[in-house]
Coordinates of C-alpha atoms and ligand atoms in Angstrom, one line a residue:
X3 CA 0.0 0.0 0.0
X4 CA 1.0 3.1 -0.8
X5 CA 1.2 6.3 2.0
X6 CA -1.9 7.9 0.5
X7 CA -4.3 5.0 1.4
X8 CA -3.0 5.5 5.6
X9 CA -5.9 6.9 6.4
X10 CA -8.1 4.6 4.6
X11 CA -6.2 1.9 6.4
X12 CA -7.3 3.7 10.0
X13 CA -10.7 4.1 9.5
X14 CA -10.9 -0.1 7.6
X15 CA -9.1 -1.4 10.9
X16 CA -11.5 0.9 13.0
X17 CA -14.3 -0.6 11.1
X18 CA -13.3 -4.3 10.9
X19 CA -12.8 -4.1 15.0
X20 CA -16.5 -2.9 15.0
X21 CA -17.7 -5.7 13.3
X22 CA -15.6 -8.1 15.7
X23 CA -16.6 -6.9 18.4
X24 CA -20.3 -6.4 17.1
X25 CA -20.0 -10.3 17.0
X26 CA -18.6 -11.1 20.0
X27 CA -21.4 -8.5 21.6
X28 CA -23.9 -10.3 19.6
X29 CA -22.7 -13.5 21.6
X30 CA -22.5 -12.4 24.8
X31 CA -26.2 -10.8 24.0
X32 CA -27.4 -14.4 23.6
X33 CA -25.6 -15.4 27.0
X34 CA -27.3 -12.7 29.0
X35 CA -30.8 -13.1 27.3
X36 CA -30.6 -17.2 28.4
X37 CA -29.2 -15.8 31.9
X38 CA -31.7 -13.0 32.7
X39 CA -34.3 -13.6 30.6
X40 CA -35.7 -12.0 27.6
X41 CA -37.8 -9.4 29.6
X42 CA -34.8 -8.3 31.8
X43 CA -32.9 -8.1 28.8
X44 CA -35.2 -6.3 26.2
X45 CA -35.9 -3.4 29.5
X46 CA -32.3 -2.8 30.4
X47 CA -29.6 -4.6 28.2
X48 CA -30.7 -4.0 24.8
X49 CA -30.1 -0.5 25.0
X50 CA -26.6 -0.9 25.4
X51 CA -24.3 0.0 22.4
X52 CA -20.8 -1.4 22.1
X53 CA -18.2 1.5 21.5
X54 CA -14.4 1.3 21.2
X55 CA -11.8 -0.6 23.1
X56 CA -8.5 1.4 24.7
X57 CA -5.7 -0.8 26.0
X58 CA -7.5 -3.5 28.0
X59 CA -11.0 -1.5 28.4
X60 CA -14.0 -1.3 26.2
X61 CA -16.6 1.6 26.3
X62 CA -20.5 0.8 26.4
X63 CA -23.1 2.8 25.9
X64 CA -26.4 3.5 27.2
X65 CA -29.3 5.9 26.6
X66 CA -30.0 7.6 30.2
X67 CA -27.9 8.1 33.2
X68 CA -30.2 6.1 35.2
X69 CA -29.9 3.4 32.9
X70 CA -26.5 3.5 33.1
X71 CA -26.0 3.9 36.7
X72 CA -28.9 0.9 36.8
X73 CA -27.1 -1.5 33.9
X74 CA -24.0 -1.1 36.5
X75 CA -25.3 -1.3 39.5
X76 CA -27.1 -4.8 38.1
X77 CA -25.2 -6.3 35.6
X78 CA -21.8 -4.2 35.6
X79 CA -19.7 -7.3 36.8
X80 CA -21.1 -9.6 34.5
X81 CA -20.8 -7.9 31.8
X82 CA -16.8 -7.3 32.4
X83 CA -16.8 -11.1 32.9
X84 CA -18.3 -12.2 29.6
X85 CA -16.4 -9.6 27.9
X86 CA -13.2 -11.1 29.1
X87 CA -14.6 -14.6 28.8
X88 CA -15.0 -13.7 24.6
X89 CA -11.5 -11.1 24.1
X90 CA -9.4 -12.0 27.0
X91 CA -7.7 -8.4 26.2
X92 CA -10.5 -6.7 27.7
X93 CA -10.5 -6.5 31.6
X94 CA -12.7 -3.4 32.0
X95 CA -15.9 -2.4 31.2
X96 CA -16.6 1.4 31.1
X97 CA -20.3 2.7 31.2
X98 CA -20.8 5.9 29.5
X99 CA -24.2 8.0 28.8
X100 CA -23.9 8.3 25.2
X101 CA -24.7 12.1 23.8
X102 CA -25.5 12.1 20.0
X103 CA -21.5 13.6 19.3
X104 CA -20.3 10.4 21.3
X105 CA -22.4 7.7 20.0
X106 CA -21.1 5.5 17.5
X107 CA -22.5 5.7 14.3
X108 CA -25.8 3.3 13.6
X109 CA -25.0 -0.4 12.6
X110 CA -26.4 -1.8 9.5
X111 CA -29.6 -4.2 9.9
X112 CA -32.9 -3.2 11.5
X113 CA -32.6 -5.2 14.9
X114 CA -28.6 -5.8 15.2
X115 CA -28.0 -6.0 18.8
X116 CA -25.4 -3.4 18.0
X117 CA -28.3 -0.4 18.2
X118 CA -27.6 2.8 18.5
X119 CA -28.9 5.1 21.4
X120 CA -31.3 7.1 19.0
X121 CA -33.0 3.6 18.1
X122 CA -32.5 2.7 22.4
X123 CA -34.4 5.8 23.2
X124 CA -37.7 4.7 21.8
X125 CA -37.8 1.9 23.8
X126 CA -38.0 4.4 27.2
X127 CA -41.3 5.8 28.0
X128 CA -40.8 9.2 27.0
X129 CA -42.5 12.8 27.7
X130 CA -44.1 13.8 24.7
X131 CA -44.1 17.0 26.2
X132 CA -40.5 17.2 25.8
X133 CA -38.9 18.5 23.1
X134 CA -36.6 16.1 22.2
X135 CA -34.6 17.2 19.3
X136 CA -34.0 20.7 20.9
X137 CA -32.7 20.2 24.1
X138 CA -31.0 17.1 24.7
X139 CA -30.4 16.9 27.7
X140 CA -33.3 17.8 29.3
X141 CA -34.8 14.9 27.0
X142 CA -32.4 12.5 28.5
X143 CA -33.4 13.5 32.1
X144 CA -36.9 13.0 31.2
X145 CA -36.9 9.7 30.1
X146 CA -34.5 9.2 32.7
X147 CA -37.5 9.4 35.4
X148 CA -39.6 6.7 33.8
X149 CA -38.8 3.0 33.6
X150 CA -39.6 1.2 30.4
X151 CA -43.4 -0.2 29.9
X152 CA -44.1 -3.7 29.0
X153 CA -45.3 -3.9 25.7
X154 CA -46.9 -7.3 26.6
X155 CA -49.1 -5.8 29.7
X156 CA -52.3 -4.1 27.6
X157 CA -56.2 -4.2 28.3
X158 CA -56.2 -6.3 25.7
X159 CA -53.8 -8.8 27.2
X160 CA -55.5 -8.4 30.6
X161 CA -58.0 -11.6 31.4
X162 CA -60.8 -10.1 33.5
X163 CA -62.8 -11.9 36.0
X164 CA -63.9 -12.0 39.2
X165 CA -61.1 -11.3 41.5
X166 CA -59.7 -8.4 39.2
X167 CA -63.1 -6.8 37.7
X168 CA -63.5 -3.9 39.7
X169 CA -60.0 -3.3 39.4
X170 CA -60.1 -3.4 36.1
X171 CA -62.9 -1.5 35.1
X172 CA -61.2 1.4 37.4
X173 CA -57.8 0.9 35.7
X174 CA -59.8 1.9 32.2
X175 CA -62.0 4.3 33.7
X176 CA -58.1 6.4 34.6
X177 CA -56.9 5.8 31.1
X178 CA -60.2 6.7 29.9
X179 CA -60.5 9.6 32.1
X180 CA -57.4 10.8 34.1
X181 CA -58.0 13.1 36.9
X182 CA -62.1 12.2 36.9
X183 CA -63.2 12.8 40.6
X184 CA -63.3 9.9 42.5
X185 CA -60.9 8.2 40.8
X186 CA -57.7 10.2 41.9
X187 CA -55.5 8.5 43.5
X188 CA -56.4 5.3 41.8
X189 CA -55.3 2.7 44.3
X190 CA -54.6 -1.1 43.2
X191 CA -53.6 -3.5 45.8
X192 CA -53.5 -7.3 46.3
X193 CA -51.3 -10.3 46.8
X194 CA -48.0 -10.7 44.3
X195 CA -48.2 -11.6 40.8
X196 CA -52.1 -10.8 40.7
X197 CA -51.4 -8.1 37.9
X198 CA -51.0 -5.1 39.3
X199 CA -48.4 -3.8 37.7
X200 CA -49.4 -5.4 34.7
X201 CA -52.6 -2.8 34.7
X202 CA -50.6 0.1 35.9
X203 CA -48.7 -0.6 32.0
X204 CA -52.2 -0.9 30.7
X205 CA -53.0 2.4 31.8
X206 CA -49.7 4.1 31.2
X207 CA -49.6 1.8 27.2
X208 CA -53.3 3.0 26.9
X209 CA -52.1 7.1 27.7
X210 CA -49.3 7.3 25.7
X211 CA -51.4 5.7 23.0
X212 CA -53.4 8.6 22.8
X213 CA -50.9 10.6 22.8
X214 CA -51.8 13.6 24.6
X215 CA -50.2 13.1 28.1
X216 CA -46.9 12.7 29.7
X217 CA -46.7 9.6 32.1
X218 CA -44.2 8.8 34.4
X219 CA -43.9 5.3 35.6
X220 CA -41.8 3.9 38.1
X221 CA -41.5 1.2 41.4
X222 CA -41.6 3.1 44.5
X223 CA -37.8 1.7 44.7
X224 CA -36.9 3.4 41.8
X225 CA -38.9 6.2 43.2
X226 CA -36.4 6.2 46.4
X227 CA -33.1 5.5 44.3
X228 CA -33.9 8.6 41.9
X229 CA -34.7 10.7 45.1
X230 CA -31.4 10.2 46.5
X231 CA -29.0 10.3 43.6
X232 CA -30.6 13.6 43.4
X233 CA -29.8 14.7 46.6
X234 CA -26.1 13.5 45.9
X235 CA -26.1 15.2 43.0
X236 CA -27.6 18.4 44.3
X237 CA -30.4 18.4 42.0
X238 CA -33.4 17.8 44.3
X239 CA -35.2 21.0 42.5
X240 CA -35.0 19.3 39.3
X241 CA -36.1 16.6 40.0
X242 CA -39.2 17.6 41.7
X243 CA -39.9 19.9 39.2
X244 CA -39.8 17.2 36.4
X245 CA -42.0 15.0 38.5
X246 CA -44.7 17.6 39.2
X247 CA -44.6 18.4 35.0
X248 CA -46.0 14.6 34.3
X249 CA -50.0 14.3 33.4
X250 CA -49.9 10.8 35.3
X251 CA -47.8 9.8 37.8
X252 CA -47.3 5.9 38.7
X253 CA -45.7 4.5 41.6
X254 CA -45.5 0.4 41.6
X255 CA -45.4 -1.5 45.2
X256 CA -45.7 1.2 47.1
X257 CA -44.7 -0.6 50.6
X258 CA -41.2 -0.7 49.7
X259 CA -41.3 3.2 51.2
X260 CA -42.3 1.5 54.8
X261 CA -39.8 3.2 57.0
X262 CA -38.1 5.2 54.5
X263 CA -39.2 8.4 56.2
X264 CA -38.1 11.0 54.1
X265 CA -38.7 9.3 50.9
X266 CA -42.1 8.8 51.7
X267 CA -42.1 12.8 53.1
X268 CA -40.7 13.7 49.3
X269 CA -43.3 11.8 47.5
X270 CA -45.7 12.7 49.8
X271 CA -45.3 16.3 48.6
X272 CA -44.8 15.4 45.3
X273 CA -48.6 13.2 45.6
X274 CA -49.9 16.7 47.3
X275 CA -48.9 19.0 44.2
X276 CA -49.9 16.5 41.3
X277 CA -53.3 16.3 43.0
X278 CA -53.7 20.1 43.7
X279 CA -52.8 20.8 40.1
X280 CA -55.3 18.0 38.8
X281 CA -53.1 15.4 37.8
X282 CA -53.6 11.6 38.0
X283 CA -51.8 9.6 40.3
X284 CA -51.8 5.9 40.2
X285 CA -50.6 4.0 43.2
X286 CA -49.8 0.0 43.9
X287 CA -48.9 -1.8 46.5
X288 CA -49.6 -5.4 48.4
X289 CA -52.5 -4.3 51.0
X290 CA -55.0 -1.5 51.4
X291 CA -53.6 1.9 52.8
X292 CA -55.7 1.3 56.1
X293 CA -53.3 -2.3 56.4
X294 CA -50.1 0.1 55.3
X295 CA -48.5 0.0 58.7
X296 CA -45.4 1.9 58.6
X297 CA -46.6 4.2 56.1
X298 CA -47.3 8.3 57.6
X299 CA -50.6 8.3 58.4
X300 CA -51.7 11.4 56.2
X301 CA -49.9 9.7 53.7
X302 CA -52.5 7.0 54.3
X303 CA -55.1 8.9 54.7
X304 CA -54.6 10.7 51.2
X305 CA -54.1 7.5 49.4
X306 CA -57.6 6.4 50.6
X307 CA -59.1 9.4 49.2
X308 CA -59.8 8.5 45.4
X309 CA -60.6 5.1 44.3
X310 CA -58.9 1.9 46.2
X311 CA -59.2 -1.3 44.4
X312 CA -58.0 -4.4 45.6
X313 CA -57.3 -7.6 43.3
X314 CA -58.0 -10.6 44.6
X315 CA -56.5 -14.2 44.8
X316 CA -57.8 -15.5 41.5
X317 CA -60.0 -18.5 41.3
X318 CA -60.2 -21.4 39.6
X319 CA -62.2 -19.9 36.8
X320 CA -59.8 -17.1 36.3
X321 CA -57.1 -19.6 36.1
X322 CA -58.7 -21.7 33.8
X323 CA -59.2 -18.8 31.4
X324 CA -55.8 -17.0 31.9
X325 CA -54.1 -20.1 30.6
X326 CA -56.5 -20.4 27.8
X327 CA -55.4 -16.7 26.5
X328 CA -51.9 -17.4 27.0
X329 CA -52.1 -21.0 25.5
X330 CA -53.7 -19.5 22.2
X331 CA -52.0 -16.9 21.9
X332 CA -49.0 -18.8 22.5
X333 CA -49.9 -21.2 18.9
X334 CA -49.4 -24.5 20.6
X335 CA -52.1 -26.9 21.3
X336 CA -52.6 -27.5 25.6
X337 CA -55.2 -29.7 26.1
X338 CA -58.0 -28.9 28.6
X339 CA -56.9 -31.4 30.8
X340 CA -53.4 -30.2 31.3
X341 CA -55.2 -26.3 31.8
X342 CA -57.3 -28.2 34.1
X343 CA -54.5 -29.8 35.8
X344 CA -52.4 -26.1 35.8
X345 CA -54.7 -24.5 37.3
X346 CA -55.7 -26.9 40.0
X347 CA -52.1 -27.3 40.8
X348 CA -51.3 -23.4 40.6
X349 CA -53.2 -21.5 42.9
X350 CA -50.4 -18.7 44.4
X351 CA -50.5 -16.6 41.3
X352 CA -50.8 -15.9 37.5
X353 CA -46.5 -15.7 37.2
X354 CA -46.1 -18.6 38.7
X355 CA -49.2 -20.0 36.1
X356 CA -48.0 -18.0 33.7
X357 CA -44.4 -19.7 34.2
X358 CA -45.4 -23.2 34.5
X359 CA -47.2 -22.6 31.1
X360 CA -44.3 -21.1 29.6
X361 CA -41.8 -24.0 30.4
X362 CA -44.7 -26.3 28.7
X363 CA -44.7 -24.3 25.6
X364 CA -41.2 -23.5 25.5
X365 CA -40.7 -27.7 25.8
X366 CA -42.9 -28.4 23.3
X367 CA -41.3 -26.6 20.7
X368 CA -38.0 -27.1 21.2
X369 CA -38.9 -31.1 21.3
X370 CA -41.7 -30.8 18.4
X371 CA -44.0 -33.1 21.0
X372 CA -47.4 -32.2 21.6
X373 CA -48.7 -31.1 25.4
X374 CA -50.0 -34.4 27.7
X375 CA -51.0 -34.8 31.1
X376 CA -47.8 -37.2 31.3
X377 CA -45.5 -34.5 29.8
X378 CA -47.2 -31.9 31.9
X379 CA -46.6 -34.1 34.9
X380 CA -42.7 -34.8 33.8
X381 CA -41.6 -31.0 32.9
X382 CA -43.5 -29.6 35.4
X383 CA -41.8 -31.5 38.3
X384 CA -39.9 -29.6 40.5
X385 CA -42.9 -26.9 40.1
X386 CA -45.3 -28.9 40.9
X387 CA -43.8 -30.8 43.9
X388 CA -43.2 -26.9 45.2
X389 CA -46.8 -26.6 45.0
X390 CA -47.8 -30.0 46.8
X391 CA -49.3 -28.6 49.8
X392 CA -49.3 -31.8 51.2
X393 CA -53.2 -31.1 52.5
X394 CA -54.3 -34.6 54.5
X395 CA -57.5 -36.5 54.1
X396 CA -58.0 -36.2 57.3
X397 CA -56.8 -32.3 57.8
X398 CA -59.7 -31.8 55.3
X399 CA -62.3 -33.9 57.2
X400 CA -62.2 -32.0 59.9
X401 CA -62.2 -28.1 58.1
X402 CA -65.2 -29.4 56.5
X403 CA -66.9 -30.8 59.2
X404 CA -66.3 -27.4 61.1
X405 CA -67.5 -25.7 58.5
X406 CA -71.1 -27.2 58.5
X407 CA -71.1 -28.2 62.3
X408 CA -70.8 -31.8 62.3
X409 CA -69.2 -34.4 63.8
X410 CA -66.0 -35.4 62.5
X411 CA -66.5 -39.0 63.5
X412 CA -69.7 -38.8 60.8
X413 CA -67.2 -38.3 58.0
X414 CA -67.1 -41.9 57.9
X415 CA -70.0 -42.9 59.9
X416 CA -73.5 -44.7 57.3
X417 CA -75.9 -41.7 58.4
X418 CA -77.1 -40.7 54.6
X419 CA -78.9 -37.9 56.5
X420 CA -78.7 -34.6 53.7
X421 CA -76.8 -32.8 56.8
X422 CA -74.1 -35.1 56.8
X423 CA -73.7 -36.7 53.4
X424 CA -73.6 -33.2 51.9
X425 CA -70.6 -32.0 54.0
X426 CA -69.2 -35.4 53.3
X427 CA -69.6 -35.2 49.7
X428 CA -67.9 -32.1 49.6
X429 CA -64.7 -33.5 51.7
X430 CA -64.5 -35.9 49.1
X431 CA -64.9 -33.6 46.3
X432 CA -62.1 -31.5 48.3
X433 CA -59.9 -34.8 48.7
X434 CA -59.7 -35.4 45.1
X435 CA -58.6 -31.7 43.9
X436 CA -56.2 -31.0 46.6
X437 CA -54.4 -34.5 47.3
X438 CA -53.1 -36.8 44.9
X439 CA -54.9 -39.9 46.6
X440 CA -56.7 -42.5 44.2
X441 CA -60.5 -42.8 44.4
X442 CA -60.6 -46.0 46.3
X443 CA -57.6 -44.5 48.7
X444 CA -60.3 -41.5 49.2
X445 CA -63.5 -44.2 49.9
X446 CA -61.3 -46.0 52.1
X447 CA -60.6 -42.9 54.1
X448 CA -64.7 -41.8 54.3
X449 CA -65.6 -45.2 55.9
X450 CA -64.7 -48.0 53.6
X451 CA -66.4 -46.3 51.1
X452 CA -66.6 -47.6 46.9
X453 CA -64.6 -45.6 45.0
X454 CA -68.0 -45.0 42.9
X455 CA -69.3 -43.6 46.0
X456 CA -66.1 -41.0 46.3
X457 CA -66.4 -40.5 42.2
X458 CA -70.3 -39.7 43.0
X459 CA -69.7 -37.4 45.3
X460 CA -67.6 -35.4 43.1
X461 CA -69.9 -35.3 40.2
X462 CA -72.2 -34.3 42.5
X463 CA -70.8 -31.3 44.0
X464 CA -69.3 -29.9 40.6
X465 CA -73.0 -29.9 39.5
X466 CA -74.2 -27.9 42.6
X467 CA -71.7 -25.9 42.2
X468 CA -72.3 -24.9 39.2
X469 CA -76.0 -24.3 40.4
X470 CA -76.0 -22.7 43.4
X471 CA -73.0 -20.0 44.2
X472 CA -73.7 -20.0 47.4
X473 CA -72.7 -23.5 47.9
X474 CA -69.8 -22.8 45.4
X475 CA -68.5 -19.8 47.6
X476 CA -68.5 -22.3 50.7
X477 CA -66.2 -24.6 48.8
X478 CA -64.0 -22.5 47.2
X479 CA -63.5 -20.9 50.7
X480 CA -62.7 -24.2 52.1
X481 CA -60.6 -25.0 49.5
X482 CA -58.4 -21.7 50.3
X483 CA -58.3 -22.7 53.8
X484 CA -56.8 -26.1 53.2
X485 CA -54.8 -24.6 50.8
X486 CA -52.8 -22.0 52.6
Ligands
LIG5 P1 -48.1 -7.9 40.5 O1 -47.6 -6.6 40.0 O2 -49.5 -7.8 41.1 O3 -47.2 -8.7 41.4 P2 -47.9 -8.6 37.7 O4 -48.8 -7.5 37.1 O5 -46.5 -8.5 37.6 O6 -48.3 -8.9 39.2 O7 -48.4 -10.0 37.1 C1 -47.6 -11.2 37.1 C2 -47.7 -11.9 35.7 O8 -49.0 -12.4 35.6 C3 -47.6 -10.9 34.5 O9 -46.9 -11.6 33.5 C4 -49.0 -10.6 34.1 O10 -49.0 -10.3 32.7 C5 -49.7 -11.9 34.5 N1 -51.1 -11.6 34.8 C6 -51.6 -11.3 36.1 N2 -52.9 -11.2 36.0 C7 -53.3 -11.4 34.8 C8 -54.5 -11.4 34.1 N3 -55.7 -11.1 34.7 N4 -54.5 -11.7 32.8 C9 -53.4 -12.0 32.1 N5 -52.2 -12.0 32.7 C10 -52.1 -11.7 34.0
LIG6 MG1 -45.8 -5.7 40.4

């Protein structure tokens, strides 16, 4: 080569090391989606763009400063360990906000892992209010205050029964209608993995949908950790200012602030101004402000001032249909049984459902075999022995004879008297969903009963279940009982 190509030759070398290392970046992309998860990944990791290498330490990229701080705080050490598992040369891993005049320039292909922070950015709930183009920096602080929304958790993906109607209905009525009296605060509480935060993503998918508001989402933990890198950063004023600019303000799990006093104080204030100013605030956590121990009480009190929902435990129903939805929309064929089987099996919460289904689905696929009770039995192993609640015969003979007053010693006694056999029936019934005994291991429990007797008895109270919800209501509240 002759001099005059030099400078061609810098900028080739400079370009073949990006594509190396957008290789070896694709890789270790592929290791931490298996590790993390592809949710995990696509909210914090994806964002990341590779920049150069000096000496033994390469440069990454991210959109925000809280990401950054976040991808660190989280993943910084693993992320210096796959780098030097891939190019041994690199021992370091720097973390850098990237500005437009740092970033690297875009790679080619729509959806390389390789993106650049422009393409990131989108994936950030932004404030449309904010002028983007004009004033970076204030656009990066912005997004910087919201955490990313699901694209997955939308009304439409939402199942909607008993246990979560009213929630619901409120959770559209504020994306509707923000700030509508009697619905501000909106606040959604119930046990974990009920979908609570999946409706506060509704909402805030729903809002920015429409276009016309600016929403801030975040967990209350997120909440505290922004609070106080802005007090060490001196920038408390900002960042109250940006939070009381937001339309809709979101804070998920909200009993992460017990006995963080002046967390709680800030967004106490910060709760005060966005209602004074007519703004909607939408609130979660895992009981009802009056059970919030720990929390101020005029904190409390304010929270219980709009609407409070609670979301309760799901039943078997809501199960049932959950898993259908997900099952469908998931392309592979689950037969009823196996749903059936879930969501008898499942009862702490849809993730846990949600998860069990997953690993079915994901098995199926990867083995081309289609779903079976047996299969179901066999993948689902260690989940399901978790879930064994190892409820006795006999632990269930006597809640049910408590229940309708009668003796225990009748659970096995002849009397065919409606007052006994009913109860007795329904112990049965009970017996076979929540233990894994045989039919004739059941009869032989009620009294040396026929297993036609026990297989009776279960016919029969499905059917008066299905006729009488009072009746239902008592057995599914036995049923939580034995189950807990
Ligand atoms: P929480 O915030 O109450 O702990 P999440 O909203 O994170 O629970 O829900 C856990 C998982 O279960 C999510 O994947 C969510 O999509 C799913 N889920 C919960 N309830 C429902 C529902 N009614 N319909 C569909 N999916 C649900
Ligand atoms: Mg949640």
């Amino acid at each position: 080569m002759t001099g005059g190509l030099e400078g061609y030759d810098a900028v080739a070398e400079a370009n073949a090391q990006k594509s190396v290392l957008a290789i070896h970046w694709s890789r270790i992309c592929e290791r931490l989606k298996a590790e993390v998860g592809e949710v995990e990944y696509r909210t914090w990791l994806r964002q990341i763009t590779v920049g150069p290498v000096e000496e033994d330490e390469i440069t990454l990229y991210l959109p925000t400063r809280f990401l950054r701080d976040w991808v660190r705080g989280q993943y910084g050490d693993r992320l210096g360990t796959l780098w030097n598992a891939e190019v041994p040369a690199i021992r370091r891993v720097e973390l850098q906000v990237a500005r437009a005049d740092t970033a690297p320039p875009a790679p080619e292909g729509e959806d390389a892992p390789v993106s650049a922070p422009a393409v990131a950015r989108e994936k950030v709930v932004s404030m449309p209010a904010a002028p983007v183009v004009d004033e970076p920096r204030q656009a990066e602080v912005r997004t910087d205050l919201a955490a990313p929304l699901d694209p997955r958790f939308t009304f439409d993906t939402f199942v909607v029964g008993k246990p979560n109607e009213f929630a619901y209905a409120c959770a559209r009525r504020v994306a509707e209608r923000p700030s509508s009296p009697g619905f501000n605060p909106l606040f959604l509480y119930g046990g974990v993995g009920l979908g609570k935060t999946h409706l506060m993503h509704a909402i805030g998918a729903e809002l920015l949908r429409e276009g016309r508001v600016s929403v801030a989402y975040m967990s209350a933990e997120k909440f505290m950790y922004r609070f106080i890198a802005a007090i060490r950063s001196q920038s408390t004023m900002e960042f109250k200012e940006q939070l009381r600019s937001v339309d809709v303000l979101m804070i998920d799990d909200l009993q992460f602030l017990i006995g963080k006093d002046n967390t709680q104080e800030e967004f106490f204030h910060t709760f005060n101004a966005l209602v004074d100013a007519g703004r909607q605030i939408v609130v979660s956590a895992d009981k009802s402000p009056s059970d919030l121990s720990g929390l101020e009480d005029r904190l409390r009190t304010r929270l219980g001032c709009g609407m409070v929902a609670d979301i309760h435990a799901t039943t078997f129903e809501l199960r049932i249909s959950i898993l259908e939805a997900k099952a469908s929309a998931s392309g592979v064929v689950v037969p009823a049984k196996v749903l059936e089987f879930l969501a008898h099996k499942i009862t702490s919460n849809v993730r846990e459902l949600e998860g069990a289904l997953n690993r079915l689905i994901a098995h199926a696929n990867l083995f081309g075999r289609s779903v079976t009770l047996e299969a179901t039995q066999d993948v689902l192993h260690d989940i399901l022995k978790a879930h064994d609640r190892r409820v006795t015969i006999e632990e269930i003979q006597r809640k049910v004879a408590e229940h309708w007053n009668i003796r225990l010693t009748d659970m096995s006694s002849a009397r065919r008297a409606r007052a006994v056999a009913r109860p007795r029936q329904v112990a049965m019934y009970l017996a076979k969903q929540l233990t894994s005994r045989s039919l004739p291991e059941i009869g032989r429990k009620f009294g040396n009963r026929d297993h036609t007797t026990v297989m009776h008895a279960v016919s029969r109270v499905t059917e008066l279940m299905e006729q009488d919800p009072a009746f239902a209501e008592d057995v599914e509240l036995l049923r939580r009982m034995l189950e807990s």
